[in-house]
Structure formats: structure tokens, C-alpha cells
Amino acid sequence: MAKWGEGDPRWIVEERADAVNVNNWHWTERDVTSWSQDVINNLLLGIRAEGEEGLCEITDVSNIDGEASINNRKGKLIFFYEWNVKATWTGTNKKGIKYKGTVEIPNLSDENDMDDLDICVTACKDQPSTPLTDLMRKEGAKKIRVALGDYVKHLKTEFSQGMILPTANGLSKQNQEAQTKVKLDKTQTGASTTANTPNSGVKIQTVMFSIKETFLTSPEELYRVFLSQEMVQAFTHLAAIVDGCPGGKFRLLEGNVHGQFAELVPDQKIVMRWRFSSWPAGHASTVTLNFVDRGNETELTMEARGVPSNEEERMKEGWQRYYFEAIKQTFGYGARL
């Protein structure tokens, strides 16, 4: 099953230059420490390793200590990052007994390849010996290595967008391509606005859109589908974290989607702060779900505001496929018998 949220995370980055940097001669730098901490946290949370011994999962990332930056020197991008990461894993064996341990990654840096990364997995001192520790050391470490490799890929391909400044001949090729992409993405629904992402200073062109769907069930039952962790796991076919109360957080589709419930009106309305993990740190859209009783069926209107303009189609398609279609197929809310 393809993971919604995987692939190229795209957003619009706008930077102001005080003067034209002829031939990219001067050294320019962007601090990406906050963005990196958010991405690393999102990529590691929820990583799972499953085997005959049982199931292990990273449930908390307690420390991401270090820094990261992107530098432009004469048109060449130089990436610097150095991190010491600590996380907590929990495991459950086949008998239902729970265990707890730690993961430490002391040398995630631009000087080390992913194959050279030290991933130290231990059980807590007060825990009895368990095969789950070896499961996390083998299978869990593999997934951690892949996740951190994705962080480096995002850093070098997506977040560096806009770092090559104008040359004496005009816009660089990278910025020309970015501007062309922005023009192509202007076929949008609703008015366009500009939002500032608080943690990164990135300016994002945003839009709003709405989708209307009909489900063959009651508003009460459909409302519960979005707030029940068990039901969310059923229609996504993946582990999820869903705290279905005002202010409660959710994380699903292996961490690719997460956010917080802002307002809940039982059986009538759900308002959430919703984001892809690949969006700039601190930026989330406001998604409102309105449930209307139509007799033997429920009309659901989903409205999304503050969506990065070049993420509109991706978000629409994702909601149609991974929410609406999946809910109808899983619970039988899509076809009359």
C-alpha cells in the first residue's frame, strides 16, 4: 500500500535579497535547525518493527540536539548538519507483556554516510531481558536508517529550494523552474493568501477548497469514525494515534499526516489543525468537517483552509482516497444493498 504523504514534498519558498548577488559570489546561509528537528521527530515517531517476538514502536523522541544549515558559495550549495538523537521505544510480546527501552543516534552528520550511522538500542535497566530488544536492533534500526536518510534527502532537494540567488544574467535556472511551477499550480479553488510559517520564516501561498461526499450511515456513526483510534486504524490499515477530544492530537499513515483537534461538536462538526509531515515546520491547514443528516445517509462537507497552493491537488486526492474511499470500503458506507 502506498503511503500518502510519501514522494516529493512541495512548497513555495520566497526569500528577499538585499542586493543582486552577481554570479553567486557571496556566501549566503539559511538556518534549518528548527525545520530539521520537526522533520526528524515526525519521521521517527511511529516507526514499527514486527516479528515472531512481538511488536516494537518508537513512541517518543525525547531529544534532538544539534544544528543544521544550508550555505550557498558561488552557486554551490553546502549542507551542514550534526545531530544527537534520543528516542524511546516500547514493545509488546506475544503474551501481551510490555517492555521499554531507548534508542540513541549520536553521529547523524554530513560527515557520515547512513551506513556508518551508529544506532544504539538498549532496554531500560529495570526491564527483564527480552528478544524484543534484538528485534528493535535489527529491524527497527533498518527503518530508522531509512527514515533519517529521507531527512537528508528532503534537506538536500526540497528545503534548499530558493538558495541559488539571481546571477548577472538574471534568474538562476533553479528559480526559473520554481517560478514556472508556481504558475502551473495557480489553477486553484478559492482565494489565494500568503501565510508566514512561524518556526521557519517561510512564506507560503495558500488556498482553500471543499469536498462534499455522501455516506450511507448516520452522522453519529460517521463522526465516530474520525475520532476512534481503532476505526482510524481499520480504514488506514496502519497503526495510528488518535486522541479524540478537544485539543487531542492525531498521527496516522506512519506519521505522514498529523495534527490536533481544535473543536468538536458531537455528531455535527470536527475542526482540526491538519498537516503533512513534509510541510514547513509550524504550518498546518484548518480542516472542518460538517455532518448533515439526510435521512438514511449523511452528507459530509470537508473544507480546508491554509493549504499550500502547490499541495492542493495532493491533499484533495489524499482525502478522497485515504479517507473517503477507504471509509466507504472498510465499513460498507458506499453502496446500497
Tab-separated table of C-alpha atoms in Angstrom, residues 55-319:
chain	number	residue	atom	x	y	z
A	55	LEU	CA	5.895	-5.629	18.132
A	56	CYS	CA	8.190	-2.659	18.841
A	57	GLU	CA	7.450	1.009	18.137
A	58	ILE	CA	9.145	4.360	18.699
A	59	THR	CA	6.702	6.217	20.930
A	60	ASP	CA	8.654	9.334	21.903
A	61	VAL	CA	11.569	11.370	20.565
A	62	SER	CA	12.913	12.960	23.732
A	63	ASN	CA	15.923	14.845	22.403
A	64	ILE	CA	17.107	16.181	19.044
A	65	ASP	CA	20.224	18.137	19.898
A	66	GLY	CA	22.332	19.852	17.252
A	67	GLU	CA	22.049	22.213	14.312
A	68	ALA	CA	21.681	22.321	10.549
A	69	SER	CA	22.217	24.924	7.841
A	70	ILE	CA	22.443	25.334	4.073
A	71	ASN	CA	25.147	27.575	2.604
A	72	ASN	CA	25.479	28.965	-0.895
A	73	ARG	CA	29.021	29.721	-2.087
A	74	LYS	CA	29.477	30.813	-5.721
A	75	GLY	CA	26.332	28.958	-6.752
A	76	LYS	CA	27.281	25.753	-4.935
A	77	LEU	CA	25.158	24.529	-2.045
A	78	ILE	CA	26.951	23.205	1.035
A	79	PHE	CA	24.930	21.289	3.627
A	80	PHE	CA	25.876	21.131	7.281
A	81	TYR	CA	24.018	19.094	9.879
A	82	GLU	CA	25.062	17.472	13.124
A	83	TRP	CA	22.576	15.752	15.429
A	84	ASN	CA	22.444	13.670	18.575
A	85	VAL	CA	19.038	11.995	18.734
A	86	LYS	CA	17.468	10.119	21.633
A	87	ALA	CA	14.152	8.283	21.491
A	88	THR	CA	12.053	5.810	23.460
A	89	TRP	CA	10.765	2.520	22.107
A	90	THR	CA	8.077	0.336	23.611
A	91	GLY	CA	7.436	-3.296	22.801
A	92	THR	CA	4.750	-5.884	23.394
A	93	ASN	CA	5.486	-9.592	23.146
A	94	LYS	CA	3.059	-12.273	22.006
A	95	LYS	CA	1.837	-12.763	25.585
A	96	GLY	CA	0.925	-9.098	25.878
A	97	ILE	CA	3.796	-8.208	28.247
A	98	LYS	CA	5.127	-4.697	27.637
A	99	TYR	CA	8.761	-3.594	27.603
A	100	LYS	CA	10.515	-0.265	27.238
A	101	GLY	CA	13.900	0.903	26.027
A	102	THR	CA	15.894	3.683	24.400
A	103	VAL	CA	17.405	4.459	21.012
A	104	GLU	CA	20.388	6.785	20.729
A	105	ILE	CA	21.886	8.091	17.486
A	106	PRO	CA	24.986	10.150	18.373
A	107	ASN	CA	26.507	10.821	14.958
A	108	LEU	CA	23.901	11.883	12.418
A	109	SER	CA	26.003	14.361	10.460
A	110	ASP	CA	27.125	15.395	6.997
A	111	GLU	CA	30.467	13.666	7.695
A	112	ASN	CA	28.906	10.206	7.987
A	113	ASP	CA	27.113	8.067	5.444
A	114	MET	CA	23.875	6.389	6.502
A	115	ASP	CA	25.686	3.035	6.546
A	116	ASP	CA	28.109	4.446	9.147
A	117	LEU	CA	25.345	5.707	11.418
A	118	ASP	CA	25.548	4.413	14.996
A	119	ILE	CA	22.121	3.309	16.239
A	120	CYS	CA	22.341	2.163	19.845
A	121	VAL	CA	19.271	0.243	21.047
A	122	THR	CA	19.024	-0.761	24.702
A	123	ALA	CA	16.348	-1.889	27.154
A	124	CYS	CA	15.664	0.153	30.270
A	125	LYS	CA	17.710	-1.004	33.271
A	126	ASP	CA	14.658	-2.076	35.243
A	127	GLN	CA	13.397	-4.257	32.367
A	128	PRO	CA	13.965	-8.040	32.175
A	129	SER	CA	15.792	-9.466	29.183
A	130	THR	CA	13.603	-9.772	26.091
A	131	PRO	CA	14.052	-10.801	22.442
A	132	LEU	CA	12.247	-7.578	21.547
A	133	THR	CA	15.499	-5.669	22.117
A	134	ASP	CA	17.195	-7.678	19.355
A	135	LEU	CA	14.168	-7.155	17.115
A	136	MET	CA	14.489	-3.397	17.546
A	137	ARG	CA	18.275	-3.561	16.989
A	138	LYS	CA	17.847	-5.392	13.697
A	139	GLU	CA	14.551	-4.495	12.049
A	140	GLY	CA	13.934	-1.249	13.912
A	141	ALA	CA	17.416	0.079	13.164
A	142	LYS	CA	16.908	-0.584	9.447
A	143	LYS	CA	13.772	1.550	9.410
A	144	ILE	CA	15.442	4.277	11.464
A	145	ARG	CA	18.285	4.405	8.941
A	146	VAL	CA	15.805	4.750	6.067
A	147	ALA	CA	13.855	7.483	7.878
A	148	LEU	CA	16.967	9.553	8.597
A	149	GLY	CA	18.076	9.057	5.002
A	150	ASP	CA	14.754	10.597	3.976
A	151	TYR	CA	15.524	13.602	6.199
A	152	VAL	CA	18.828	14.159	4.416
A	153	LYS	CA	17.117	13.771	1.030
A	154	HIS	CA	14.454	16.338	1.944
A	155	LEU	CA	17.137	18.701	3.213
A	156	LYS	CA	19.165	18.495	0.021
A	157	THR	CA	16.348	18.579	-2.512
A	158	GLU	CA	13.295	20.334	-1.128
A	159	PHE	CA	14.247	22.759	1.609
A	160	SER	CA	17.247	24.081	-0.334
A	161	GLN	CA	14.803	25.471	-2.924
A	162	GLY	CA	15.436	29.177	-3.478
A	163	MET	CA	19.015	29.148	-2.131
A	164	ILE	CA	20.590	29.855	-5.529
A	165	LEU	CA	20.298	33.622	-5.902
A	166	PRO	CA	19.980	35.658	-9.130
A	167	THR	CA	23.089	35.840	-11.332
A	168	ALA	CA	24.294	38.660	-13.544
A	169	ASN	CA	22.258	37.162	-16.410
A	170	GLY	CA	19.019	37.113	-14.448
A	171	LEU	CA	17.268	34.371	-12.535
A	172	SER	CA	19.089	31.120	-11.952
A	173	LYS	CA	17.745	28.013	-13.652
A	174	GLN	CA	16.515	26.702	-10.309
A	175	ASN	CA	14.445	29.811	-9.597
A	176	GLN	CA	13.124	29.924	-13.170
A	177	GLU	CA	11.870	26.357	-12.799
A	178	ALA	CA	10.347	27.209	-9.423
A	179	GLN	CA	8.519	30.213	-10.862
A	180	THR	CA	7.227	28.128	-13.777
A	181	LYS	CA	5.923	25.567	-11.278
A	182	VAL	CA	4.165	28.268	-9.295
A	183	LYS	CA	2.359	29.456	-12.449
A	184	LEU	CA	1.240	25.928	-13.258
A	185	ASP	CA	-0.083	25.498	-9.718
A	186	LYS	CA	-2.283	28.615	-9.890
A	187	THR	CA	-5.311	26.590	-11.104
A	188	GLN	CA	-6.753	26.536	-7.627
A	189	THR	CA	-10.065	26.622	-5.811
A	190	GLY	CA	-10.870	29.695	-3.725
A	191	ALA	CA	-8.812	32.785	-2.989
A	192	SER	CA	-5.050	32.717	-2.610
A	193	THR	CA	-3.433	34.111	0.507
A	194	THR	CA	0.090	34.303	1.909
A	195	ALA	CA	0.931	32.719	5.252
A	196	ASN	CA	4.092	33.044	7.325
A	197	THR	CA	5.322	29.830	8.932
A	198	PRO	CA	6.314	30.842	12.465
A	199	ASN	CA	9.162	28.422	13.075
A	200	SER	CA	10.988	28.866	9.769
A	201	GLY	CA	10.099	32.311	8.417
A	202	VAL	CA	8.987	30.700	5.159
A	203	LYS	CA	6.239	32.482	3.220
A	204	ILE	CA	3.667	30.161	1.675
A	205	GLN	CA	0.942	30.907	-0.881
A	206	THR	CA	-2.190	29.190	0.416
A	207	VAL	CA	-5.651	28.333	-0.914
A	208	MET	CA	-8.894	26.846	0.344
A	209	PHE	CA	-11.033	24.095	-1.155
A	210	SER	CA	-14.030	21.985	-0.214
A	211	ILE	CA	-15.249	18.464	-0.990
A	212	LYS	CA	-18.758	17.065	-0.491
A	213	GLU	CA	-19.396	13.325	-0.048
A	214	THR	CA	-22.386	11.169	0.901
A	215	PHE	CA	-22.094	8.165	3.225
A	216	LEU	CA	-24.772	5.534	3.834
A	217	THR	CA	-24.690	5.788	7.616
A	218	SER	CA	-25.793	8.115	10.394
A	219	PRO	CA	-23.950	11.315	11.367
A	220	GLU	CA	-23.305	9.771	14.802
A	221	GLU	CA	-21.534	6.741	13.335
A	222	LEU	CA	-19.562	8.688	10.722
A	223	TYR	CA	-18.485	11.249	13.332
A	224	ARG	CA	-17.142	8.415	15.480
A	225	VAL	CA	-15.074	7.018	12.596
A	226	PHE	CA	-12.810	10.089	12.618
A	227	LEU	CA	-12.287	10.138	16.407
A	228	SER	CA	-11.890	6.444	17.250
A	229	GLN	CA	-8.311	5.195	17.113
A	230	GLU	CA	-9.480	1.643	16.393
A	231	MET	CA	-11.676	2.768	13.478
A	232	VAL	CA	-8.946	5.000	12.017
A	233	GLN	CA	-6.526	2.080	12.146
A	234	ALA	CA	-9.140	-0.082	10.434
A	235	PHE	CA	-9.641	2.157	7.384
A	236	THR	CA	-5.950	3.179	7.038
A	237	HIS	CA	-4.703	-0.394	7.651
A	238	LEU	CA	-1.851	1.067	9.713
A	239	ALA	CA	-1.164	1.890	13.347
A	240	ALA	CA	-2.415	5.325	14.358
A	241	ILE	CA	-2.527	7.618	17.366
A	242	VAL	CA	-5.895	9.355	17.790
A	243	ASP	CA	-6.890	11.244	20.942
A	244	GLY	CA	-10.486	12.111	20.050
A	245	CYS	CA	-11.094	15.058	22.381
A	246	PRO	CA	-10.739	18.854	22.038
A	247	GLY	CA	-7.016	19.588	21.957
A	248	GLY	CA	-6.232	15.925	21.368
A	249	LYS	CA	-3.569	15.023	18.823
A	250	PHE	CA	-3.622	12.538	15.970
A	251	ARG	CA	-0.914	10.856	13.918
A	252	LEU	CA	-1.664	8.425	11.124
A	253	LEU	CA	-0.326	6.854	7.922
A	254	GLU	CA	3.045	6.190	9.549
A	255	GLY	CA	3.438	9.795	10.639
A	256	ASN	CA	2.923	11.278	7.178
A	257	VAL	CA	-0.224	13.029	8.458
A	258	HIS	CA	-0.629	14.547	11.913
A	259	GLY	CA	-2.286	17.380	13.777
A	260	GLN	CA	-4.689	18.325	16.547
A	261	PHE	CA	-8.445	18.502	17.095
A	262	ALA	CA	-9.345	22.168	17.620
A	263	GLU	CA	-13.139	21.953	18.023
A	264	LEU	CA	-15.611	19.096	18.368
A	265	VAL	CA	-19.413	19.416	18.185
A	266	PRO	CA	-20.731	15.866	18.761
A	267	ASP	CA	-22.240	14.323	15.619
A	268	GLN	CA	-22.169	17.696	13.810
A	269	LYS	CA	-18.707	19.178	13.321
A	270	ILE	CA	-14.984	18.435	13.639
A	271	VAL	CA	-12.362	21.171	13.268
A	272	MET	CA	-8.726	20.124	13.152
A	273	ARG	CA	-5.294	21.566	12.546
A	274	TRP	CA	-4.080	19.168	9.842
A	275	ARG	CA	-0.711	18.872	8.083
A	276	PHE	CA	1.569	16.671	6.047
A	277	SER	CA	4.841	15.989	7.863
A	278	SER	CA	6.675	17.311	4.786
A	279	TRP	CA	5.184	20.812	5.125
A	280	PRO	CA	7.383	23.543	6.620
A	281	ALA	CA	7.626	23.385	10.406
A	282	GLY	CA	4.746	25.094	12.169
A	283	HIS	CA	2.410	25.295	9.169
A	284	ALA	CA	-0.923	23.480	9.232
A	285	SER	CA	-4.205	23.791	7.363
A	286	THR	CA	-7.548	24.174	9.133
A	287	VAL	CA	-9.846	21.315	8.124
A	288	THR	CA	-13.534	21.488	9.028
A	289	LEU	CA	-15.877	18.513	8.679
A	290	ASN	CA	-19.623	19.232	8.781
A	291	PHE	CA	-22.038	16.296	9.153
A	292	VAL	CA	-25.631	16.750	7.894
A	293	ASP	CA	-28.351	14.137	8.419
A	294	ARG	CA	-30.093	13.309	5.112
A	295	GLY	CA	-32.404	10.592	6.355
A	296	ASN	CA	-30.781	7.245	5.639
A	297	GLU	CA	-27.459	8.857	4.757
A	298	THR	CA	-25.047	11.574	5.868
A	299	GLU	CA	-23.796	14.454	3.765
A	300	LEU	CA	-20.234	15.312	4.756
A	301	THR	CA	-18.662	18.599	3.689
A	302	MET	CA	-14.906	18.879	4.147
A	303	GLU	CA	-13.445	22.398	3.935
A	304	ALA	CA	-9.692	23.004	4.044
A	305	ARG	CA	-8.140	26.452	4.543
A	306	GLY	CA	-4.496	27.490	4.600
A	307	VAL	CA	-3.412	24.748	2.188
A	308	PRO	CA	-0.093	25.450	0.409
A	309	SER	CA	-1.184	26.218	-3.154
A	310	ASN	CA	1.051	23.614	-4.763
A	311	GLU	CA	-0.225	20.985	-2.319
A	312	GLU	CA	-3.918	21.437	-3.174
A	313	GLU	CA	-4.285	18.535	-5.612
A	314	ARG	CA	-2.191	16.220	-3.495
A	315	MET	CA	-4.318	16.929	-0.432
A	316	LYS	CA	-7.601	16.590	-2.378
A	317	GLU	CA	-6.561	13.249	-3.857
A	318	GLY	CA	-5.358	12.020	-0.479
A	319	TRP	CA	-8.599	12.846	1.293
